[in-house]
Coordinates of C-alpha atoms and ligand atoms in Angstrom, one line a residue:
M138 CA -13.0 -13.4 -3.3
A139 CA -14.7 -10.0 -2.4
E140 CA -17.7 -10.5 -0.3
T141 CA -18.2 -14.3 -0.4
K142 CA -16.9 -16.3 2.4
V143 CA -16.1 -19.7 0.9
S144 CA -13.7 -21.4 3.2
E145 CA -11.1 -20.4 5.7
S146 CA -7.7 -22.2 6.0
Q147 CA -6.9 -23.9 9.1
T148 CA -4.5 -22.5 11.3
K149 CA -1.3 -24.6 11.3
G150 CA 0.4 -23.3 14.4
S151 CA 2.5 -20.2 14.8
Y152 CA 5.2 -19.1 12.5
S153 CA 7.9 -16.4 12.5
N154 CA 9.2 -14.7 9.4
E155 CA 12.1 -12.8 8.4
L156 CA 13.4 -11.1 5.3
A157 CA 16.8 -9.5 5.2
G158 CA 16.7 -8.1 8.6
S159 CA 12.9 -7.5 9.2
K160 CA 11.2 -9.1 12.1
T161 CA 7.7 -9.7 12.7
G162 CA 8.8 -9.1 16.4
N163 CA 6.5 -10.3 19.2
I164 CA 3.1 -10.1 17.4
T165 CA 1.6 -13.5 18.5
Q166 CA 0.0 -14.9 15.4
V167 CA -1.4 -17.9 14.2
R168 CA -0.5 -18.8 10.4
G169 CA -1.8 -15.9 8.4
K170 CA -3.6 -14.1 11.1
Y171 CA -3.0 -11.0 12.9
G172 CA -5.0 -11.1 15.9
K173 CA -8.3 -12.0 14.3
Y174 CA -7.7 -10.3 11.1
G175 CA -6.4 -11.8 7.9
G176 CA -6.6 -15.5 7.1
Q177 CA -7.6 -17.0 3.7
Y178 CA -11.3 -16.4 2.8
V179 CA -11.1 -17.9 -0.8
P180 CA -12.7 -20.5 -2.8
E181 CA -11.1 -24.0 -2.2
V182 CA -9.7 -24.1 -5.8
L183 CA -7.5 -21.3 -4.9
M184 CA -5.9 -22.9 -1.8
P185 CA -3.2 -24.8 -4.0
A186 CA -2.1 -21.5 -5.5
L187 CA -1.7 -19.8 -2.3
E188 CA 0.1 -22.8 -0.9
E189 CA 2.5 -22.6 -3.8
L190 CA 3.1 -18.9 -3.3
E191 CA 3.9 -19.3 0.3
K192 CA 6.3 -22.1 -0.5
G193 CA 7.9 -20.1 -3.2
Y194 CA 8.5 -17.2 -1.1
E195 CA 9.8 -19.2 2.0
R196 CA 12.3 -20.8 -0.6
Y197 CA 13.6 -17.7 -2.3
K198 CA 13.5 -14.9 0.3
N199 CA 16.6 -16.1 1.8
D200 CA 18.2 -17.3 -1.6
S201 CA 21.4 -15.3 -2.1
K202 CA 21.0 -15.1 -5.9
F203 CA 17.4 -13.8 -5.4
I204 CA 18.4 -11.3 -3.0
A205 CA 21.3 -10.1 -5.2
E206 CA 18.9 -9.8 -8.2
L207 CA 16.3 -7.9 -6.0
E208 CA 19.0 -5.5 -4.7
H209 CA 20.1 -4.9 -8.3
Y210 CA 16.6 -3.9 -9.6
L211 CA 15.8 -1.9 -6.5
R212 CA 19.1 0.1 -7.0
D213 CA 19.4 0.2 -10.7
F214 CA 15.9 0.1 -12.1
A215 CA 13.9 1.7 -9.2
G216 CA 16.6 4.1 -8.0
R217 CA 17.0 3.2 -4.3
K218 CA 18.1 4.0 -1.8
T219 CA 15.8 7.1 -1.6
P220 CA 16.9 10.0 0.4
L221 CA 15.8 11.0 3.9
Y222 CA 15.3 14.8 3.3
F223 CA 15.4 17.2 6.0
A224 CA 12.6 19.7 5.2
R225 CA 14.0 22.9 6.7
N226 CA 11.2 25.3 5.7
L227 CA 8.5 23.1 7.0
S228 CA 10.6 22.3 10.2
K229 CA 10.8 26.0 10.9
K230 CA 7.1 26.7 10.4
Y231 CA 6.2 23.8 12.9
G232 CA 9.0 23.9 15.3
S233 CA 10.1 20.4 15.0
K234 CA 12.7 18.7 13.0
I235 CA 10.7 17.3 10.0
Y236 CA 12.2 14.7 7.6
L237 CA 10.7 13.4 4.3
K238 CA 11.3 9.8 3.1
R239 CA 11.4 10.5 -0.7
E240 CA 9.5 7.6 -2.1
D241 CA 8.3 10.1 -4.6
L242 CA 11.7 9.7 -6.3
V243 CA 11.4 6.0 -7.0
H244 CA 10.9 5.2 -10.7
G245 CA 7.3 5.7 -11.6
G246 CA 6.7 8.3 -8.8
A247 CA 5.6 6.2 -5.9
H248 CA 6.6 3.4 -3.5
K249 CA 4.6 0.9 -5.5
L250 CA 7.4 -0.3 -7.6
N251 CA 9.2 -1.8 -4.6
N252 CA 6.6 -4.4 -4.2
A253 CA 6.0 -4.9 -8.0
I254 CA 9.7 -5.7 -8.3
G255 CA 9.7 -8.1 -5.6
Q256 CA 6.8 -10.1 -6.5
A257 CA 7.6 -10.0 -10.4
L258 CA 11.1 -11.4 -9.5
L259 CA 9.6 -14.1 -7.2
A260 CA 7.1 -15.1 -10.0
K261 CA 10.1 -15.4 -12.3
Y262 CA 12.1 -17.6 -9.8
M263 CA 8.9 -19.7 -9.4
G264 CA 8.7 -20.2 -13.2
K265 CA 5.7 -18.2 -13.9
T266 CA 5.4 -16.4 -17.4
R267 CA 2.2 -14.3 -17.1
L268 CA 1.3 -11.5 -14.5
I269 CA -2.0 -10.4 -13.7
A270 CA -3.1 -7.4 -11.5
E271 CA -6.0 -5.3 -10.8
T272 CA -6.0 -1.6 -10.2
G273 CA -8.3 1.2 -9.4
A274 CA -6.5 4.5 -10.0
G275 CA -4.1 2.9 -12.2
Q276 CA -0.9 3.4 -10.3
H277 CA -0.4 -0.2 -9.3
G278 CA -1.3 -1.2 -12.9
T279 CA 1.4 1.2 -14.0
A280 CA 4.0 -0.3 -11.6
T281 CA 3.0 -3.9 -12.7
A282 CA 3.4 -2.9 -16.5
M283 CA 6.9 -1.6 -15.6
V284 CA 8.0 -4.6 -14.3
G285 CA 6.2 -6.9 -16.6
A286 CA 7.8 -5.2 -19.6
N287 CA 11.3 -5.2 -18.0
L288 CA 11.2 -8.8 -16.9
G289 CA 9.5 -10.1 -20.0
F290 CA 6.1 -11.3 -18.8
E291 CA 2.9 -11.5 -20.6
T292 CA 1.2 -8.8 -18.4
I293 CA -2.7 -8.3 -18.1
V294 CA -4.3 -5.7 -15.8
Y295 CA -8.1 -5.7 -14.9
M296 CA -9.6 -2.4 -14.3
G297 CA -13.3 -1.3 -13.8
A298 CA -14.8 0.3 -17.1
K299 CA -15.5 3.4 -15.1
D300 CA -11.8 3.7 -13.9
V301 CA -10.5 3.1 -17.4
K302 CA -12.3 6.2 -18.5
R303 CA -11.4 8.2 -15.3
Q304 CA -7.6 7.2 -15.5
Q305 CA -6.9 7.7 -19.2
M306 CA -3.3 8.6 -18.9
N307 CA -2.5 5.6 -16.6
T308 CA -4.3 3.3 -19.1
Y309 CA -2.3 4.8 -22.0
R310 CA 1.0 4.3 -19.8
M311 CA 0.3 0.6 -19.3
K312 CA -0.6 0.1 -22.9
L313 CA 2.7 1.9 -23.9
M314 CA 4.6 -0.8 -21.8
G315 CA 2.8 -3.6 -23.7
T316 CA 0.3 -4.5 -21.1
E317 CA -3.2 -5.6 -22.0
V318 CA -5.8 -3.6 -20.1
K319 CA -9.0 -5.4 -19.6
A320 CA -12.1 -3.2 -18.9
I321 CA -14.6 -5.0 -16.7
S322 CA -18.2 -3.9 -17.3
T323 CA -20.0 -5.9 -14.7
G324 CA -21.3 -4.7 -11.2
S325 CA -20.1 -1.2 -10.3
K326 CA -17.4 -1.1 -12.9
T327 CA -14.9 -0.3 -10.5
L328 CA -12.1 -1.9 -8.4
K329 CA -13.9 -4.6 -6.6
D330 CA -15.3 -5.9 -9.9
A331 CA -11.7 -5.8 -11.3
I332 CA -10.6 -7.8 -8.2
N333 CA -13.3 -10.5 -8.8
E334 CA -12.1 -10.8 -12.3
A335 CA -8.4 -11.1 -11.5
F336 CA -9.2 -14.0 -9.1
R337 CA -11.3 -15.7 -11.8
D338 CA -8.3 -15.4 -14.1
W339 CA -5.8 -16.8 -11.5
V340 CA -8.2 -19.8 -10.9
T341 CA -8.3 -20.6 -14.5
N342 CA -4.5 -20.1 -15.3
I343 CA -2.8 -21.1 -11.9
V344 CA -0.1 -23.0 -13.4
N345 CA 1.7 -20.0 -15.4
T346 CA 0.3 -17.0 -13.7
H347 CA 1.3 -14.8 -10.8
Y348 CA -1.4 -12.5 -9.3
L349 CA 0.5 -9.5 -8.3
I350 CA -1.4 -7.8 -5.5
G351 CA -0.6 -4.3 -5.0
S352 CA -0.9 -3.5 -1.3
V353 CA -0.7 -5.4 2.0
V354 CA -4.2 -6.8 1.5
G355 CA -5.6 -10.0 0.0
P356 CA -5.5 -13.5 1.4
Y357 CA -2.2 -14.8 3.3
P358 CA 0.5 -14.9 2.4
Y359 CA 0.0 -11.5 0.4
P360 CA -0.2 -9.2 3.5
M361 CA 3.2 -10.6 4.6
I362 CA 4.9 -10.6 1.2
V363 CA 3.9 -7.1 0.3
R364 CA 4.9 -5.8 3.6
D365 CA 8.2 -7.5 3.5
F366 CA 9.1 -6.1 0.0
Q367 CA 8.0 -2.5 1.2
S368 CA 9.9 -2.8 4.5
V369 CA 13.0 -1.7 2.6
I370 CA 11.6 1.9 3.2
G371 CA 11.7 1.5 6.9
R372 CA 15.0 -0.2 7.1
E373 CA 16.5 2.6 5.0
V374 CA 14.8 5.2 7.5
K375 CA 16.5 3.5 10.3
E376 CA 19.8 3.7 9.1
Q377 CA 19.4 7.3 7.8
I378 CA 17.9 8.7 11.0
M379 CA 20.6 7.1 13.0
G380 CA 23.4 8.7 10.7
K381 CA 21.8 12.2 11.0
E382 CA 20.3 12.4 14.3
G383 CA 22.0 9.5 16.2
R384 CA 18.7 8.4 17.7
M385 CA 15.3 7.1 16.6
P386 CA 12.6 9.5 15.7
D387 CA 9.8 10.4 18.0
S388 CA 7.1 9.6 15.3
I389 CA 6.7 8.3 11.9
I390 CA 3.7 9.4 9.9
A391 CA 2.2 7.6 6.8
C392 CA -0.9 7.7 4.7
A393 CA -2.9 4.5 4.5
G394 CA -5.1 3.2 1.6
G395 CA -4.5 -0.4 1.7
G396 CA -1.7 0.2 4.1
S397 CA 1.4 -1.0 2.0
N398 CA 3.5 2.4 2.5
A399 CA 2.6 2.6 6.1
M400 CA 3.5 -1.1 6.9
G401 CA 6.8 -0.6 4.8
I402 CA 7.9 2.3 6.9
F403 CA 6.4 1.2 10.2
H404 CA 7.4 -2.5 10.3
P405 CA 11.0 -2.1 11.1
F406 CA 10.1 0.2 14.1
V407 CA 7.2 -1.8 15.5
E408 CA 9.5 -3.3 18.2
D409 CA 10.7 0.3 19.2
K410 CA 8.1 1.4 21.4
E411 CA 9.4 4.9 21.7
V412 CA 8.5 5.6 18.3
K413 CA 4.9 6.8 17.6
L414 CA 3.4 5.2 14.5
I415 CA 0.7 7.4 12.9
A416 CA -1.5 6.1 9.9
V417 CA -3.6 8.9 8.3
E418 CA -6.6 7.7 6.3
A419 CA -8.7 9.6 3.8
G420 CA -11.5 11.2 5.5
G421 CA -13.1 12.5 2.4
K422 CA -15.6 15.3 2.7
G423 CA -15.7 14.4 6.4
L424 CA -16.9 11.1 8.0
K425 CA -20.3 10.3 6.5
C426 CA -21.9 7.1 5.6
T427 CA -25.2 6.3 3.8
E428 CA -26.6 3.1 2.9
K429 CA -25.1 3.4 -0.5
A430 CA -21.9 5.2 -0.2
A431 CA -19.2 6.3 2.3
F432 CA -18.0 9.8 1.8
H433 CA -14.5 8.8 2.8
S434 CA -12.1 5.9 2.9
A435 CA -11.3 5.6 6.6
C436 CA -11.5 2.0 7.4
L437 CA -9.3 1.9 10.5
C438 CA -11.3 4.9 11.9
A439 CA -14.8 3.9 10.6
G440 CA -14.7 0.5 9.2
E441 CA -16.3 -2.8 10.6
E442 CA -15.1 -6.2 10.5
G443 CA -15.9 -7.8 7.2
I444 CA -14.3 -9.9 4.4
L445 CA -12.9 -8.1 1.4
H446 CA -10.2 -9.5 -1.2
G447 CA -9.9 -12.8 0.5
A448 CA -9.2 -11.6 4.0
L449 CA -11.0 -10.6 7.2
T450 CA -10.2 -7.0 8.0
K451 CA -11.9 -3.7 8.7
V452 CA -14.0 -2.7 5.7
L453 CA -16.5 0.0 4.7
Q454 CA -19.9 -1.9 4.5
D455 CA -23.5 -1.3 5.0
K456 CA -25.9 -2.9 7.4
N457 CA -26.2 -6.0 5.2
G458 CA -22.5 -6.4 4.8
Q459 CA -22.4 -5.0 1.5
I460 CA -19.2 -3.2 0.6
L461 CA -19.7 0.5 0.3
E462 CA -17.8 2.3 -2.4
S463 CA -15.3 4.7 -0.7
E464 CA -14.7 8.3 -1.7
S465 CA -11.8 10.5 -1.6
V466 CA -10.1 13.4 -3.6
S467 CA -7.1 11.2 -3.8
A468 CA -7.8 8.0 -6.0
G469 CA -5.1 5.9 -4.5
L470 CA -6.6 5.9 -1.1
D471 CA -10.0 5.0 -2.5
Y472 CA -10.1 1.4 -1.2
S473 CA -13.1 -0.1 0.9
G474 CA -10.7 -2.1 3.0
V475 CA -7.4 -1.8 4.8
G476 CA -4.4 -4.5 5.3
P477 CA -5.3 -6.9 8.2
E478 CA -1.9 -6.4 9.9
L479 CA -2.5 -2.7 10.1
A480 CA -6.0 -3.3 11.4
Y481 CA -4.4 -5.3 14.1
L482 CA -1.8 -2.8 15.0
A483 CA -4.3 -0.1 15.1
E484 CA -6.6 -2.2 17.3
S485 CA -3.9 -3.1 19.7
R486 CA -2.9 0.6 20.0
R487 CA 0.7 0.3 18.5
V488 CA -0.4 2.5 15.6
T489 CA -2.5 5.5 16.0
A490 CA -5.1 5.8 13.1
L491 CA -6.4 9.3 12.3
Y492 CA -7.9 10.7 9.2
A493 CA -7.5 14.0 7.0
T494 CA -10.4 15.4 5.1
D495 CA -10.0 16.4 1.3
D496 CA -9.8 20.0 2.3
E497 CA -6.8 19.6 4.6
A498 CA -5.0 17.2 2.2
V499 CA -5.4 19.8 -0.4
E500 CA -4.1 22.4 1.8
A501 CA -1.2 20.4 2.6
F502 CA -0.3 19.7 -1.0
H503 CA -0.2 23.4 -1.6
E504 CA 1.9 23.9 1.4
L505 CA 4.6 21.5 0.7
S506 CA 4.8 22.8 -3.0
R507 CA 5.4 26.3 -1.7
L508 CA 7.6 25.7 1.2
E509 CA 9.9 23.1 -0.1
G510 CA 9.4 22.9 -3.9
I511 CA 8.2 19.4 -3.7
I512 CA 4.8 18.5 -5.1
P513 CA 3.5 15.6 -3.2
A514 CA 0.9 13.1 -4.1
L515 CA -2.5 13.7 -2.7
E516 CA -2.2 10.4 -0.9
S517 CA 0.9 11.5 0.9
S518 CA -0.8 15.0 1.5
H519 CA -3.1 13.2 3.9
A520 CA -0.1 12.3 6.0
L521 CA 1.4 15.8 5.6
A522 CA -2.0 17.4 6.9
Y523 CA -1.4 15.7 10.1
L524 CA 1.7 17.9 10.9
K525 CA -0.5 21.0 11.3
K526 CA -3.1 19.3 13.5
A527 CA -0.3 17.7 15.6
A528 CA 1.7 21.0 15.9
E529 CA -1.3 22.8 17.0
N530 CA -2.1 20.2 19.9
G531 CA 1.8 20.0 20.8
E532 CA 1.9 16.5 19.9
L533 CA 4.4 16.5 17.0
G534 CA 7.6 15.6 18.9
D535 CA 11.2 16.7 18.3
I536 CA 12.1 14.5 15.4
V537 CA 9.3 13.4 12.8
V538 CA 9.5 11.3 9.7
V539 CA 6.8 11.6 7.1
N540 CA 6.6 9.1 4.3
L541 CA 6.3 11.0 1.0
S542 CA 4.8 8.0 -0.7
G543 CA 4.6 9.7 -4.2
R544 CA 4.9 12.7 -6.3
G545 CA 1.9 14.8 -7.2
D546 CA 2.3 15.4 -10.8
K547 CA -0.6 13.0 -11.6
D548 CA -2.8 15.0 -9.3
L549 CA -2.7 18.4 -10.9
E550 CA -6.0 18.3 -12.7
T551 CA -7.7 16.9 -9.7
V552 CA -6.3 19.9 -7.5
L553 CA -7.3 22.5 -10.2
S554 CA -10.8 21.0 -10.4
F555 CA -11.0 20.8 -6.6
K556 CA -10.0 24.5 -6.3
R557 CA -12.8 25.4 -8.7
G558 CA -15.3 23.5 -6.7
I559 CA -16.0 20.9 -9.4
Ligands
PLP876 C1 -1.4 3.6 -4.0 C2 -0.8 4.8 -3.1 C3 -1.2 5.0 -1.9 C4 -1.9 4.1 -1.2 O1 -1.6 2.7 -1.2 P1 -0.9 2.1 0.3 O2 -1.0 0.7 0.1 O3 -1.9 2.5 1.3 O4 0.5 2.5 0.4 C5 -0.3 5.9 -1.2 N1 0.5 6.9 -1.8 C6 0.7 6.8 -3.3 C7 1.6 7.8 -3.8 C8 0.0 5.7 -3.9 O5 0.4 5.5 -5.4

């Protein structure tokens, strides 16, 4: 639970995990830990639920019926596999071969549905009838509402009262699909309060409820489960780039909020040491921190060790360990923590962590729209912004893959008011 260290699970020795061809590789880890990050910092009453989830996942992830149904939904509901698109004009401009992984074409307009489908299906196999989720910008709530409607769950999404107001379209979308949106008016009325409410609900309704977490965050086993369900992105890229180029890319670039689209595209390449993995965080107005707020959301670059969402990771916090509210032009990157495995990979230097500012992201948003006729999500625009910097420094490499995590239609108003300086 956010900010409260209640208990930590014991380490039960090492484990290895595999899902349909994705390997953990040689990352040495004890159960639920990535180096020192991760774990289960939750109230004792939640431990049985986490154990049940872990057992359920271990049981079904290799079950042929489960895998066949998962593949069916990914293909016919979500629209996979997504193309790996050679961006000819962008490539010409920067003098490298630049490929875009088109997660913007997934149903709903972003990668989030990959994970929502996986978890909802798992919940169904585990006999659950009710889904709960929390959401800040509303995009994960929307993905949850989609699978909730399609698979016949009672679906409840917790959302800070401030966010409900800020994200009226997503709130309406969720309601259209039969989801109950519960506005939380306690605390700062934003995501972290919604997270607390979701945990509270789960404790009370463990028997019939699955808590569908939207990124590679939260207590173990969530970071692993979400990463595995999102790794379909990286597995497809590997096959596609081998088909088009006959070799591995020199670098893969992804934006990082909680880190799920980054871990999803990186994970199948972690062992391929020649491939540079680059995570671009939201640098907001530039990296500044006060006691009350962080003017950015760059946890890998500027966070410190702390507990958020039931895991030890890198979080934005003040001197007293109070979580700072992050700030970014892109609501989907506005999370005060980052997934523990990504924190570990960045610390061990397998992943390079950088940030792009609001200005740079908005510039990249315009650039891709003009050059390629593709309007990217503002989140993804942070990854695209790195292309310019890297090309200037001669660091781009010959073959580059950018994860285009989502489409930008949802961001038009934000970009319009940003231009007007509002
Ligand atoms: C939510 C979202 C993100 C950030 O979440 P991650 O878990 O870091 O991937 C990035 N891009 C888009 C389009 C999103 O909707």
